[in-house]
XYZ file of C-alpha atoms in Angstrom:
401
model
C 0.000 0.000 0.000
C 1.241 3.504 -0.845
C 2.543 5.529 2.094
C 0.156 8.472 2.475
C 2.409 10.418 4.856
C 3.784 12.617 2.097
C 2.168 14.808 -0.544
C 2.663 12.389 -3.446
C 1.386 9.424 -1.450
C -1.700 11.295 -0.259
C -2.323 12.474 -3.816
C -2.361 8.824 -4.949
C -4.639 7.921 -2.036
C -7.198 10.601 -2.939
C -7.053 9.563 -6.586
C -7.625 5.921 -5.671
C -10.583 6.725 -3.416
C -12.192 8.842 -6.134
C -11.960 6.051 -8.708
C -13.026 3.338 -6.253
C -15.779 5.475 -4.675
C -14.305 4.960 -1.202
C -14.110 7.195 1.830
C -10.608 8.738 1.957
C -8.518 8.867 5.087
C -8.109 12.286 6.626
C -4.991 14.246 5.759
C -1.903 13.283 7.798
C -0.562 16.135 9.925
C 2.707 16.437 8.030
C 1.039 16.699 4.605
C 0.178 20.101 3.122
C -3.006 19.968 1.050
C -1.765 22.936 -0.965
C 1.101 20.771 -2.202
C -1.291 17.923 -3.004
C -3.407 20.383 -4.989
C -0.337 21.566 -6.927
C 0.508 17.970 -7.832
C -3.081 17.390 -8.964
C -2.997 20.520 -11.133
C 0.307 19.484 -12.733
C -1.202 16.074 -13.522
C -4.490 17.608 -14.770
C -6.338 15.580 -12.137
C -7.608 18.235 -9.728
C -11.122 17.559 -11.042
C -10.833 13.869 -10.125
C -9.424 14.506 -6.654
C -12.290 16.914 -6.006
C -14.519 13.860 -5.562
C -12.369 12.760 -2.609
C -11.808 16.233 -1.183
C -15.565 16.724 -0.930
C -15.799 13.621 1.272
C -13.151 14.717 3.778
C -14.475 15.582 7.213
C -11.735 18.149 7.632
C -11.999 20.222 4.486
C -9.129 22.342 3.141
C -8.819 25.965 4.221
C -11.505 28.171 2.569
C -9.045 29.760 0.127
C -7.729 26.392 -1.072
C -11.240 24.943 -1.124
C -12.316 27.776 -3.400
C -9.318 27.211 -5.708
C -10.122 23.515 -5.931
C -13.794 24.113 -6.596
C -12.969 26.715 -9.238
C -10.561 24.289 -10.916
C -13.242 21.597 -10.971
C -15.770 24.041 -12.413
C -13.312 25.141 -15.075
C -12.828 21.557 -16.238
C -16.576 20.929 -16.247
C -17.079 24.020 -18.403
C -14.238 23.035 -20.726
C -15.606 19.512 -21.116
C -19.090 20.840 -21.915
C -17.706 23.214 -24.547
C -15.617 20.426 -26.066
C -18.657 18.127 -26.213
C -20.710 20.785 -27.980
C -17.897 21.453 -30.435
C -17.394 17.755 -31.082
C -21.086 17.318 -31.891
C -20.894 20.295 -34.233
C -17.859 18.867 -36.032
C -19.597 15.512 -36.430
C -22.401 17.279 -38.299
C -20.018 19.347 -40.409
C -18.014 16.321 -41.510
C -21.219 14.404 -42.216
C -22.403 17.229 -44.468
C -19.096 16.899 -46.322
C -19.340 13.121 -46.648
C -16.416 12.348 -44.332
C -16.411 9.546 -41.763
C -14.759 10.342 -38.432
C -13.807 8.741 -35.139
C -12.967 10.519 -31.871
C -9.645 9.387 -30.424
C -8.049 8.981 -26.998
C -9.795 10.812 -24.153
C -13.108 11.271 -25.968
C -13.530 7.483 -25.983
C -11.585 6.543 -22.847
C -13.725 8.657 -20.519
C -16.752 6.483 -21.330
C -15.216 3.833 -19.095
C -14.626 6.065 -16.073
C -17.094 5.872 -13.157
C -18.110 9.439 -14.064
C -17.304 10.960 -17.492
C -16.158 14.255 -15.942
C -13.409 12.396 -14.078
C -11.454 12.238 -17.357
C -10.691 15.568 -19.011
C -9.167 16.269 -22.413
C -6.581 18.896 -23.243
C -7.781 18.921 -26.831
C -10.168 17.177 -29.201
C -8.610 14.415 -31.289
C -10.454 13.228 -34.386
C -9.421 10.629 -36.952
C -10.808 11.417 -40.411
C -11.324 8.985 -43.252
C -9.754 10.822 -46.163
C -6.762 10.109 -48.333
C -3.591 11.232 -46.553
C -2.588 13.350 -49.531
C -2.148 17.068 -49.958
C -5.537 17.204 -51.675
C -7.205 15.284 -48.857
C -5.633 17.447 -46.194
C -6.498 20.639 -48.038
C -10.118 19.552 -48.178
C -10.223 19.047 -44.399
C -8.357 22.292 -43.735
C -10.872 24.271 -45.754
C -13.686 22.696 -43.721
C -11.981 23.730 -40.483
C -11.320 27.264 -41.745
C -14.980 27.603 -42.716
C -15.905 26.681 -39.118
C -13.838 29.551 -37.750
C -10.680 27.629 -36.880
C -7.173 28.969 -37.312
C -4.296 26.683 -38.234
C -1.849 26.109 -35.402
C 0.376 23.310 -36.688
C 0.100 21.885 -40.198
C 1.969 18.926 -41.703
C 3.078 17.689 -38.283
C 3.510 14.045 -39.198
C 0.036 12.541 -39.331
C -1.711 15.515 -37.688
C -3.053 18.974 -38.501
C -3.877 21.105 -35.445
C -6.393 23.952 -35.258
C -7.409 26.454 -32.607
C -10.690 28.305 -32.149
C -10.302 29.602 -28.600
C -8.223 28.966 -25.495
C -10.147 25.823 -24.586
C -11.087 24.588 -28.063
C -8.097 22.964 -29.717
C -8.619 20.257 -32.323
C -6.112 17.805 -33.740
C -7.157 16.200 -37.001
C -5.460 12.833 -37.457
C -5.080 11.270 -40.881
C -3.290 8.247 -39.417
C -2.843 7.024 -35.857
C 0.945 6.895 -36.158
C 3.311 8.885 -38.341
C 4.568 6.838 -41.279
C 8.181 6.998 -40.087
C 7.336 5.630 -36.629
C 8.553 2.148 -35.727
C 5.018 0.976 -34.957
C 3.223 2.626 -37.876
C 2.206 -0.704 -39.439
C 1.055 -2.043 -36.061
C -1.452 0.750 -35.492
C -3.193 1.274 -38.805
C -6.897 1.798 -38.143
C -9.144 -0.629 -40.004
C -12.343 1.333 -40.552
C -14.202 -1.881 -41.407
C -13.452 -3.257 -37.925
C -14.774 -0.216 -36.059
C -18.069 -0.095 -34.222
C -20.878 2.016 -35.635
C -22.526 4.617 -33.432
C -25.981 6.168 -33.635
C -24.553 8.688 -36.127
C -24.049 7.536 -39.705
C -20.547 8.942 -40.084
C -19.153 8.528 -36.551
C -17.320 5.391 -35.479
C -15.838 4.060 -32.241
C -13.378 1.390 -31.158
C -14.186 -1.658 -29.086
C -12.693 -1.603 -25.589
C -9.995 -4.085 -26.647
C -8.972 -2.010 -29.660
C -9.108 1.206 -27.658
C -6.817 -0.262 -25.015
C -4.422 -1.653 -27.627
C -4.192 1.668 -29.449
C -3.779 3.527 -26.167
C -0.679 1.453 -25.409
C 0.576 2.477 -28.842
C -0.067 6.103 -27.963
C 1.882 5.628 -24.734
C 4.843 4.183 -26.656
C 4.674 7.103 -29.084
C 4.757 9.622 -26.228
C 7.828 7.921 -24.797
C 9.723 9.054 -27.885
C 9.042 12.694 -26.988
C 7.838 14.389 -23.798
C 6.951 11.193 -21.967
C 3.903 10.182 -19.937
C 2.461 10.899 -16.525
C -0.030 9.635 -13.934
C -3.083 9.735 -16.191
C -1.532 7.089 -18.447
C -1.499 4.652 -15.527
C -5.003 5.735 -14.535
C -6.348 5.117 -18.048
C -4.645 1.724 -18.023
C -6.374 0.727 -14.793
C -9.809 2.009 -15.777
C -9.861 0.145 -19.095
C -7.980 -2.989 -18.031
C -10.306 -3.556 -15.092
C -13.296 -3.386 -17.457
C -12.028 -6.172 -19.719
C -12.762 -9.866 -19.384
C -9.922 -12.357 -18.925
C -10.443 -13.450 -22.516
C -10.120 -9.866 -23.771
C -6.988 -9.326 -21.691
C -5.401 -12.439 -23.153
C -6.269 -11.264 -26.665
C -4.742 -7.828 -26.082
C -1.603 -9.333 -24.556
C -1.104 -11.569 -27.590
C -1.348 -8.572 -29.901
C 1.089 -6.568 -27.788
C 3.443 -9.543 -27.525
C 3.583 -9.736 -31.314
C 4.810 -6.142 -31.630
C 7.174 -6.076 -28.660
C 5.021 -4.034 -26.261
C 3.928 -6.767 -23.849
C 6.513 -5.846 -21.196
C 5.342 -2.237 -21.343
C 1.764 -3.289 -20.698
C 2.725 -5.684 -17.908
C 4.602 -2.912 -16.103
C 1.732 -0.438 -16.452
C -0.840 -2.958 -15.246
C 1.369 -3.920 -12.296
C 1.829 -0.304 -11.199
C -1.890 0.414 -11.620
C -2.678 -2.491 -9.290
C -0.205 -1.183 -6.738
C -1.922 2.207 -6.824
C -5.558 1.172 -7.033
C -5.793 -2.393 -5.703
C -3.203 -2.014 -2.943
C -1.016 -4.790 -4.338
C 2.517 -5.058 -3.052
C 4.971 -3.163 -5.221
C 8.528 -3.999 -6.232
C 11.637 -2.086 -7.279
C 10.329 -1.647 -10.828
C 7.047 -0.237 -9.553
C 8.862 2.203 -7.270
C 11.056 3.385 -10.136
C 8.105 3.920 -12.480
C 6.079 5.600 -9.744
C 8.831 8.179 -9.325
C 8.904 8.778 -13.080
C 5.150 9.259 -13.490
C 4.697 11.397 -10.390
C 7.516 13.793 -11.244
C 6.419 14.260 -14.846
C 3.548 16.540 -15.853
C 0.287 15.609 -17.581
C 1.501 16.271 -21.116
C 5.130 15.486 -20.492
C 8.041 17.871 -20.323
C 10.685 19.149 -22.723
C 13.296 17.821 -20.293
C 12.222 14.293 -21.209
C 12.878 15.024 -24.864
C 16.261 16.548 -24.058
C 17.429 13.541 -22.039
C 16.143 11.172 -24.703
C 18.018 13.093 -27.398
C 21.248 12.753 -25.421
C 20.613 9.028 -24.860
C 20.348 8.571 -28.609
C 23.879 9.932 -29.082
C 25.450 6.939 -27.352
C 28.474 5.882 -29.373
C 30.234 2.560 -29.773
C 32.418 3.534 -26.837
C 29.333 3.703 -24.612
C 29.734 7.445 -24.127
C 27.155 10.154 -24.791
C 27.872 13.305 -26.755
C 25.817 16.491 -26.732
C 27.807 17.543 -29.804
C 26.502 14.505 -31.690
C 22.999 15.533 -30.633
C 23.420 19.017 -32.121
C 24.938 17.491 -35.244
C 21.853 15.291 -35.679
C 19.649 18.344 -35.057
C 21.312 20.268 -37.865
C 21.607 17.248 -40.154
C 18.594 14.979 -39.508
C 18.336 11.526 -41.052
C 17.185 11.169 -44.674
C 13.827 9.701 -43.574
C 13.237 12.691 -41.281
C 14.080 15.095 -44.104
C 11.806 13.345 -46.581
C 9.003 13.479 -44.033
C 9.615 17.131 -43.146
C 9.417 18.257 -46.779
C 6.813 15.646 -47.770
C 9.113 14.128 -50.404
C 7.379 11.116 -51.965
C 10.097 10.099 -54.446
C 13.258 9.615 -52.419
C 16.600 10.480 -53.991
C 19.833 10.834 -52.025
C 21.099 13.469 -54.470
C 18.665 16.060 -53.107
C 19.620 15.528 -49.445
C 22.382 18.200 -49.369
C 19.926 20.742 -50.775
C 17.295 19.832 -48.171
C 19.812 20.194 -45.321
C 20.914 23.552 -46.708
C 17.314 24.709 -47.167
C 16.530 23.928 -43.504
C 19.432 26.104 -42.390
C 18.376 28.945 -44.712
C 14.793 28.829 -43.398
C 15.826 28.944 -39.734
C 16.277 32.774 -39.456
C 12.776 33.205 -40.904
C 11.146 30.892 -38.366
C 8.455 32.240 -36.071
C 9.433 33.763 -32.740
C 7.679 30.896 -30.983
C 9.729 28.309 -32.870
C 12.980 30.152 -32.104
C 12.063 30.176 -28.403
C 11.360 26.460 -28.601
C 14.772 25.808 -30.171
C 16.481 27.914 -27.502
C 14.648 26.026 -24.738
C 15.675 22.755 -26.364
C 19.331 23.816 -26.384
C 19.160 24.961 -22.763
C 17.502 21.731 -21.628
C 20.004 19.575 -23.493
C 22.982 21.498 -22.129
C 21.748 20.933 -18.575
C 21.185 17.177 -18.807
C 22.984 15.456 -15.924
C 24.547 12.003 -15.657
C 21.983 11.015 -13.024
C 19.125 11.954 -15.381
C 20.674 9.882 -18.149
C 21.012 6.891 -15.827
C 17.438 7.321 -14.557
C 15.922 7.432 -18.038
C 17.969 4.442 -19.182
C 16.477 2.469 -16.306
C 12.963 3.687 -17.167
C 13.225 2.538 -20.779
C 14.788 -0.761 -19.760
C 12.030 -1.379 -17.193
C 9.318 -0.640 -19.768
C 10.972 -2.917 -22.315
C 11.529 -0.067 -24.764
C 14.656 0.508 -26.819
C 15.130 4.282 -26.810
C 17.290 4.082 -29.951
C 14.234 2.894 -31.894
C 11.736 5.456 -30.606
C-alpha cells in the first residue's frame, strides 16, 4: 500500500478513493493539502481529486477549497464546450461526406465511473480521407470555414487547429506517423470499427481502444513522456475487460514487442488502485510518473536526445545531438518536406534549405529551439542513468523510438 504520509502518497490515495468510490482517510498532519493540490494541477487531475476532497471531514482551508472548486468548475465548463464542439464537427463532416472517429480521451472517458473524471486537453479526431495534400487541403478548408485557425500543419500525421483557449482540435489522418517504428502495427481498419448512432461517426471496441492507447503511450515515450493519467487510463480500461479480452490484447502486444510495457503499467496500476505489493520496478516507475507533468516535459525530450547519441564507446555526446539536429536523417528530411520520391542526391539541398529557413522561423519556434538547447545542455549524468532504467524497465529501446 502507498505511504500516504507525504504529498505524493496522499495524492495517490485521494485519486484511488475517487476512482473506487471509497471514503478517503483524513490528511496526515505532516502533509500540506496545498502541495497535493499543486501535484493534482500538474497532472491535470484536480477535477478527479475533487470527488475525494468533498468527502473529507476536515476540508481544506476556505481559500484552497475555493481554488479547488474553481478548478473543478473550469474543467466541467471546458468539457461541456468540447462536447458541444465535437457534436458540431460531427455534423459538419457528415455534411461533407467524411467519416470520423474521436480518439483517446473522448472514448476513454466512457469507461470512467463518471465521465467528468477524465478531461481532455484537446479534441482528437481521426478522419477517413486520403492522406494526400488534396485530402488534407479539403479538411483544412472545412476547419477554416468553421472559424478555426491553423496552429500546426503537416506535423507528421496531424493537422492542429485552434478556435479559442479551450477549443483545440487535432485532425489525425493516421494514428501513427509513417516513419514511426510501430506505424504498421497501429493502422486503423475502418471496417473493424463499431458504428454509433450517427451515420458517419465510429468508435473502437474496448480491446482495440486499449491496444491503441498502449501504442499512444509508446509514441509519447519518444518525446515528452507520460504521466499519472496514463497509468489511470490503463487501470480504468484494463479492469473493465474480461480475462479473454486481456489475453487477446496481450497476444497482440506480444507480437509487436510491447507486452513488457503493458505488464509494467498494469502492475503499477494495481499497486496504486488495488493495494497490491509493489517492487523495485514499480517504485522506479512511480517516481517517473509522479515527477512528470500531464503532457510530459521538454526535459524528457532533451534527455532522450542525449541518450540517442550513445556511441560505440558507450559514451554520450551532446555535440553529436546538435549534429543530428542540424543534419537529420534522410527519412526525417523526406518526411519534413513531404518528399514522396526519395533520392539521395537532393539531401544536401534539403539540409541547406533547412538552415536557410531557420532565421525566418516564427518567434515561438525560435524560443522552442532555444529552450531545447538549454535543456540539453543541462542534462545530468543522473538523469541519463534514470531514463535508461525507465526505458529498460518498460521494455523499450530508446534508440528505436
